[in-house]
Short mmCIF file of C-alpha atoms in Angstrom, two decimals:
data_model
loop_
_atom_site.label_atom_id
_atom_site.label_comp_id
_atom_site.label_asym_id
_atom_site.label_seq_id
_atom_site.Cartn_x
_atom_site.Cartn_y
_atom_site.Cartn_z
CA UNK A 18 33.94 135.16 109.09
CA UNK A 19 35.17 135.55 105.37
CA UNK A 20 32.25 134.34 102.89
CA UNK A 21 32.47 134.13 99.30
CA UNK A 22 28.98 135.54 98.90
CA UNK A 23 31.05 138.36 96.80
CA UNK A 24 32.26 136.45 94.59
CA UNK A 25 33.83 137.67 91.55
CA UNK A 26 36.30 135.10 89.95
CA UNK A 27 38.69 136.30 87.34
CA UNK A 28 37.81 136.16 83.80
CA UNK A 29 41.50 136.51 82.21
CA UNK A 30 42.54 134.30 81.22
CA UNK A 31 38.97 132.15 81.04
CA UNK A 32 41.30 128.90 80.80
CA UNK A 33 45.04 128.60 81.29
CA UNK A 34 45.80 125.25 79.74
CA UNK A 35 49.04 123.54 80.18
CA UNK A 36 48.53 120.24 78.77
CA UNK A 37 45.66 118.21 76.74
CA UNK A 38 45.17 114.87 75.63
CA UNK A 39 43.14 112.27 75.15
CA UNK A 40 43.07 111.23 79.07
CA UNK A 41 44.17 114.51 80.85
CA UNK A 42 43.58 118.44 80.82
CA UNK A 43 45.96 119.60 82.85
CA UNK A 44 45.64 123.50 84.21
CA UNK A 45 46.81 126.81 86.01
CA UNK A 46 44.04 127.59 88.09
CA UNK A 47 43.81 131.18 89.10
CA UNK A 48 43.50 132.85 92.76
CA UNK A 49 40.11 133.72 93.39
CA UNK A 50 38.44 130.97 91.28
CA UNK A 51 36.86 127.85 92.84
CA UNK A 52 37.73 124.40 91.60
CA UNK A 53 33.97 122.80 91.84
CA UNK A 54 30.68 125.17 92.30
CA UNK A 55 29.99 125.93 95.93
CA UNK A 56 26.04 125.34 97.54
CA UNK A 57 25.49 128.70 96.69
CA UNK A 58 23.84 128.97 93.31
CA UNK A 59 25.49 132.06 92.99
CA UNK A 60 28.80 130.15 92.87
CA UNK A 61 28.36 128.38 89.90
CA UNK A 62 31.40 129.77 87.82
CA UNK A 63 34.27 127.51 88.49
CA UNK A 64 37.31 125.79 86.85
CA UNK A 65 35.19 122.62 86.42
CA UNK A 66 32.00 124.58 84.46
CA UNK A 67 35.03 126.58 82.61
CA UNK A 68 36.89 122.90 81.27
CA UNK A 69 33.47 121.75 80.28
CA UNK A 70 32.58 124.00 78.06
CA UNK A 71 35.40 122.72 75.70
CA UNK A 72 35.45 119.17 77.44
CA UNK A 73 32.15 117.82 78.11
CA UNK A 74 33.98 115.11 80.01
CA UNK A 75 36.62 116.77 82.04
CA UNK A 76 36.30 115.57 85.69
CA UNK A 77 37.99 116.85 88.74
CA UNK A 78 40.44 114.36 90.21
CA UNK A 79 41.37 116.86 93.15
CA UNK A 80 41.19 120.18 93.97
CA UNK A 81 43.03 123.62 94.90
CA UNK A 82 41.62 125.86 97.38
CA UNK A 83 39.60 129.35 95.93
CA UNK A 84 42.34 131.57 96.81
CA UNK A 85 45.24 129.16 95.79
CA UNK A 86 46.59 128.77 91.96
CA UNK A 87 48.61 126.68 90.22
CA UNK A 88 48.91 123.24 88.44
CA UNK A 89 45.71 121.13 88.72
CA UNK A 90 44.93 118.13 86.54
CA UNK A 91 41.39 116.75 85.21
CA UNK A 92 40.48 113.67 83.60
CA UNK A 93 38.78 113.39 80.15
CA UNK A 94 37.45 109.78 80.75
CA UNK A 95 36.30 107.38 83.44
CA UNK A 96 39.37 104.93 83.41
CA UNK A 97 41.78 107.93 83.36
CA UNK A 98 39.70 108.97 86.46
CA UNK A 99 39.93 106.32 88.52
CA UNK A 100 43.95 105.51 87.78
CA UNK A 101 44.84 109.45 88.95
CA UNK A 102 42.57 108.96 91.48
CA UNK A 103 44.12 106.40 92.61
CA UNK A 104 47.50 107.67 92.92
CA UNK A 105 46.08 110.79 94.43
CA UNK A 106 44.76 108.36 97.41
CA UNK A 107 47.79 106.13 97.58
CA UNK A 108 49.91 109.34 97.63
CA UNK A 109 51.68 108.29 94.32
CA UNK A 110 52.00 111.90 93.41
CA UNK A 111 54.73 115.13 93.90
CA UNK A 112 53.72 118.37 95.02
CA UNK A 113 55.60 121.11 95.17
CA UNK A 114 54.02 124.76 96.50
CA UNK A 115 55.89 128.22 96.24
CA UNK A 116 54.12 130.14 99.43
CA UNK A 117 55.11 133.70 101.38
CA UNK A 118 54.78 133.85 104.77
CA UNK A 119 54.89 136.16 107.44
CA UNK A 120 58.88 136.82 109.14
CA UNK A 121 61.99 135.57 108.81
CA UNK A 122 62.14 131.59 109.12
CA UNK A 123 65.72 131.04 111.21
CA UNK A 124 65.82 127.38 109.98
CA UNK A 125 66.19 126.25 106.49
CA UNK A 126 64.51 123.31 106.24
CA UNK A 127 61.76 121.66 108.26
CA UNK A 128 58.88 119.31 108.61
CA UNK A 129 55.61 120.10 110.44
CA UNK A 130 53.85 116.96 112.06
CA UNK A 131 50.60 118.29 113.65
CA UNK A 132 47.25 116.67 113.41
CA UNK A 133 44.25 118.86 111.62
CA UNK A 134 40.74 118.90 112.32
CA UNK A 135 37.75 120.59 111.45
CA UNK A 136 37.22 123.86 113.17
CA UNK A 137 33.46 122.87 113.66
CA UNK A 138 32.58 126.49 115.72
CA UNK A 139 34.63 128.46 112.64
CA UNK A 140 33.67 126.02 109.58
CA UNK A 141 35.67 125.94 106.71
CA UNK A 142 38.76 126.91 108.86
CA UNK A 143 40.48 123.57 110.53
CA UNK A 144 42.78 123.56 113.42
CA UNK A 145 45.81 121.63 114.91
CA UNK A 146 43.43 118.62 116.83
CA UNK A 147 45.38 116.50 118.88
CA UNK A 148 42.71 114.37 120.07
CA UNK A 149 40.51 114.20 116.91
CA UNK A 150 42.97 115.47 114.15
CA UNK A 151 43.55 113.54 111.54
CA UNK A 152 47.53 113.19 110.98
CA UNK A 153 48.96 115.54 108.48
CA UNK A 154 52.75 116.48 107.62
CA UNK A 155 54.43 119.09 105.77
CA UNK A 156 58.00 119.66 104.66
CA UNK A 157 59.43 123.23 103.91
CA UNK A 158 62.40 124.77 103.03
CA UNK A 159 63.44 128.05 102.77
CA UNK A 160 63.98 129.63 98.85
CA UNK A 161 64.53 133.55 100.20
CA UNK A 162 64.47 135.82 103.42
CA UNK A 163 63.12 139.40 102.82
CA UNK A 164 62.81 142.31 105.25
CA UNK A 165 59.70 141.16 106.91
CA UNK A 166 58.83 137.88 105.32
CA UNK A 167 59.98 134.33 103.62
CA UNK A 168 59.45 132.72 100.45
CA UNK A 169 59.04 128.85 101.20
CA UNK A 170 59.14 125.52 98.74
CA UNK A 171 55.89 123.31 100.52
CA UNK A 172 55.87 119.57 100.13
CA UNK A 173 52.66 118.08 101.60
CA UNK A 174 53.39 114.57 102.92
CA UNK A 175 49.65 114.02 103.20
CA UNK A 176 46.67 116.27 102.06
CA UNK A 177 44.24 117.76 104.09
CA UNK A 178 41.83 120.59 103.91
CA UNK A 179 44.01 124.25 104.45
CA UNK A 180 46.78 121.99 105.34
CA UNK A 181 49.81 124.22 104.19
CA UNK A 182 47.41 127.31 105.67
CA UNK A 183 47.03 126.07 109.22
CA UNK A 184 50.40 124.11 109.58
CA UNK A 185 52.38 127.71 108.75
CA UNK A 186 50.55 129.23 110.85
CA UNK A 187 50.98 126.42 113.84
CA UNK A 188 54.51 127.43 113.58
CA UNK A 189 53.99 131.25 114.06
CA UNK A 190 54.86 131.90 110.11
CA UNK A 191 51.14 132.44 108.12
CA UNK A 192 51.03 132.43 104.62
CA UNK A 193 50.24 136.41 103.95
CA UNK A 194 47.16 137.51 102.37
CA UNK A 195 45.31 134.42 104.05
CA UNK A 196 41.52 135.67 104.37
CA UNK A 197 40.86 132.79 106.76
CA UNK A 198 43.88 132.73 109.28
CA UNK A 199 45.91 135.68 108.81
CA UNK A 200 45.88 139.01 111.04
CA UNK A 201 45.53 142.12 110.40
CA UNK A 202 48.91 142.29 109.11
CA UNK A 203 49.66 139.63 107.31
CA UNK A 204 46.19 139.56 105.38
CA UNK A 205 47.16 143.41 104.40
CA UNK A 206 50.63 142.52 103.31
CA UNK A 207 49.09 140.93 100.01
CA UNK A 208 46.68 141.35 97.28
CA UNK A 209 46.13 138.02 97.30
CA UNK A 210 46.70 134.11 99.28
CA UNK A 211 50.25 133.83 98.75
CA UNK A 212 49.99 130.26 98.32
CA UNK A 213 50.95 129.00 94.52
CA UNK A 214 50.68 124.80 93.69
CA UNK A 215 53.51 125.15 91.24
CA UNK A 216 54.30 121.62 90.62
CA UNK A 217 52.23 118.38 90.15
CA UNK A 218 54.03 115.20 89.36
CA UNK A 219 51.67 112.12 88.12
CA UNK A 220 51.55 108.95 86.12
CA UNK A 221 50.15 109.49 83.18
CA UNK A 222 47.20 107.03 82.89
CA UNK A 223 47.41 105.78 79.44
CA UNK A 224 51.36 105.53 78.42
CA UNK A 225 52.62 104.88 81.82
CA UNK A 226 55.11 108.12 81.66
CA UNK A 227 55.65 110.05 84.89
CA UNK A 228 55.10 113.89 84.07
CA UNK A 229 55.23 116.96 85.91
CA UNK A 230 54.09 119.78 85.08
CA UNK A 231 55.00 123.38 86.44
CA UNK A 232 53.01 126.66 86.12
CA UNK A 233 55.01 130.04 86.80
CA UNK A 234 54.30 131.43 90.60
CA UNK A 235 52.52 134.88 89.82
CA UNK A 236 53.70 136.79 92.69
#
């Protein structure tokens, strides 16, 4: 059962920063950082604790997995908060991940429909729940076949916990390097979760203007 009692989060950069203003700081989290401090007090070194430092205020709207990086956005003020929070409920935003996964997808595009649940024996890990899972879909499409794997474009349709994680592997194609559902293998095939939220698409809170914001996928 992977813990993250060794925990060692990266220390460069400290802070990639995209975008600030007055409302929004908008980041590339690394792999191998956590978003919010875990129960642990050993955990304590996070994106959040890292924003504050600068911005007292910065608040997480959402969040990206330890192991995942990419675009995340936090808000500098209470009314910004709730209006990205909002859209982030009412699904008013665009994702876009950049993952590899194990073998050669045959298809080019797909969606996976398969209702997640909490894997309550194997906490955090969730699994495909037909009776209790909560419904969760993802689109894919493929960007490049290599020998033994693919490079996929992820759109999540809804946003659960490991959602991208457990739906790849549902279809026999796991994101490599994935500590919690990976084999052998495929966890050895990569430094890393090769799992990258390169795009985030929002309204921005104050002006009304629809931005996205992209941060380069490091593997």
């Amino acid at each position: 059962m992977p813990t993250l009692i060794n925990y060692f989060p990266p220390l460069d950069p400290y802070l990639n920063v995209l975008h600030q203003d007055d409302d929004i700081l908008v980041l590339d989290k690394q792999s191998g950082l956590l978003s919010v401090p875990g129960k642990d007090p050993s955990l304590w070194d996070c994106l959040e604790y890292r924003a504050r430092q600068t911005w007292p205020t910065a608040g997480m709207c959402h969040r990206l997995d330890k192991d995942t990086s990419g675009v995340l956005v936090m808000a500098l003020n209470k009314r910004a908060h709730g209006r990205i929070g909002s859209q982030f409920e009412h699904r008013q935003t665009t994702k876009s991940y950049l993952a590899r996964v194990a073998g050669i997808i045959e298809a080019d595009t797909g969606l996976v429909d398969l209702p997640l649940a909490v894997d309550w024996e194997n906490k955090p890990r969730q699994r495909v729940d037909y009776e209790n899972g909560k419904a969760s879909q993802t689109e894919w499409m493929v960007l490049e076949r290599e020998a033994n794997a693919t490079r996929v474009r992820l759109h999540p349709l809804t946003g659960r916990t490991h959602q991208l994680r457990v739906h790849m592997k549902a279809i026999g194609h796991v994101i490599l390097g994935d500590a919690f559902y990976a084999g052998a293998e495929a966890l050895a095939a990569a430094d890393r979760l090769q799992l990258h939220a390169a795009e985030l698409g929002f309204t921005h809170p104050t002006t009304g203007e629809f931005m996205t914001f992209v941060a380069p996928t490091p593997f």
